[in-house]
Amino acid sequence: IDLALHDLAAGDRTGAAAGLDLVLAAAPDEPRARFYRAVVADLCGEDSAEATLRDLAAGDGPFADRARRHLEDRSRSTREASAADD
């Protein structure tokens, strides 16, 4: 997971996604990997991002909180972009 996050920090979304996909192939319920894979998916415009973030947000734990914050930030950004277009 850490190597994938390093890729993400370096701007390599494709590398980050591939690394996280490897982790999730071995441990599909790993919350940290699920969260960061959903964030990468969101950054890449993948349709699965919101559903995964909502699923994580409905649970408990630190990644549930992070997923909720990410969804709130995402919603706020969308509203602000919409207001700027008006």
Coordinates of C-alpha atoms in Angstrom, one line a residue:
I1 CA 0.0 0.0 0.0
D2 CA 2.8 2.4 0.9
L3 CA 4.5 2.0 -2.5
A4 CA 1.1 2.7 -4.2
L5 CA 0.8 5.9 -2.1
H6 CA 4.3 6.9 -3.1
D7 CA 3.2 6.5 -6.7
L8 CA 0.1 8.6 -6.0
A9 CA 2.2 11.4 -4.3
A10 CA 4.5 11.4 -7.4
G11 CA 1.5 11.9 -9.7
D12 CA 1.5 8.4 -11.0
R13 CA -2.2 7.5 -10.7
T14 CA -1.9 4.5 -13.0
G15 CA 0.9 3.0 -10.9
A16 CA -1.0 3.7 -7.7
A17 CA -4.1 2.0 -9.1
A18 CA -2.1 -1.0 -10.2
G19 CA -0.4 -1.3 -6.8
L20 CA -3.6 -1.0 -4.9
D21 CA -5.3 -3.5 -7.2
L22 CA -2.6 -6.1 -6.4
V23 CA -3.2 -5.6 -2.7
L24 CA -7.0 -5.9 -3.2
A25 CA -6.6 -9.0 -5.2
A26 CA -5.0 -10.7 -2.2
A27 CA -7.1 -8.9 0.5
P28 CA -10.3 -7.5 -1.0
D29 CA -11.7 -6.2 2.3
E30 CA -8.5 -4.3 3.3
P31 CA -10.0 -0.9 4.3
R32 CA -6.9 1.2 3.8
A33 CA -6.4 -0.2 0.3
R34 CA -10.1 0.1 -0.5
F35 CA -10.1 3.7 0.6
Y36 CA -7.0 4.8 -1.4
R37 CA -8.1 2.8 -4.4
A38 CA -11.4 4.7 -4.3
V39 CA -9.6 8.0 -4.0
V40 CA -7.4 7.1 -7.0
A41 CA -10.6 6.0 -8.9
D42 CA -12.2 9.3 -8.1
L43 CA -9.2 11.3 -9.3
C44 CA -9.3 9.2 -12.5
G45 CA -13.0 9.7 -13.0
E46 CA -13.8 6.0 -12.6
D47 CA -17.5 5.3 -12.0
S48 CA -16.8 3.0 -9.1
A49 CA -15.3 5.6 -6.9
E50 CA -18.4 7.1 -5.3
A51 CA -20.0 3.7 -4.5
T52 CA -16.9 2.4 -2.8
L53 CA -16.5 5.6 -0.8
R54 CA -20.1 5.5 0.3
D55 CA -19.7 1.9 1.3
L56 CA -16.6 2.7 3.4
A57 CA -18.3 5.8 4.9
A58 CA -21.2 3.7 6.1
G59 CA -18.8 1.6 8.3
D60 CA -16.7 2.4 11.3
G61 CA -13.0 3.2 11.8
P62 CA -10.5 5.7 10.5
F63 CA -11.1 5.0 6.9
A64 CA -14.9 5.4 7.3
D65 CA -14.2 8.9 8.6
R66 CA -11.8 9.6 5.8
A67 CA -14.3 8.4 3.2
R68 CA -17.0 10.6 4.7
R69 CA -14.6 13.6 4.6
H70 CA -13.6 12.8 1.0
L71 CA -17.2 12.6 0.0
E72 CA -17.9 16.0 1.7
D73 CA -14.9 17.6 0.1
R74 CA -15.9 16.2 -3.3
S75 CA -19.5 17.5 -2.9
R76 CA -18.2 20.9 -1.8
S77 CA -15.9 21.1 -4.8
T78 CA -18.7 20.2 -7.1
R79 CA -21.0 22.8 -5.6
E80 CA -18.3 25.5 -5.8
A81 CA -17.5 24.7 -9.4
S82 CA -21.2 24.8 -10.2
A83 CA -21.6 28.2 -8.5
A84 CA -18.6 29.6 -10.4
D85 CA -20.2 28.5 -13.7
D86 CA -23.3 30.5 -12.9

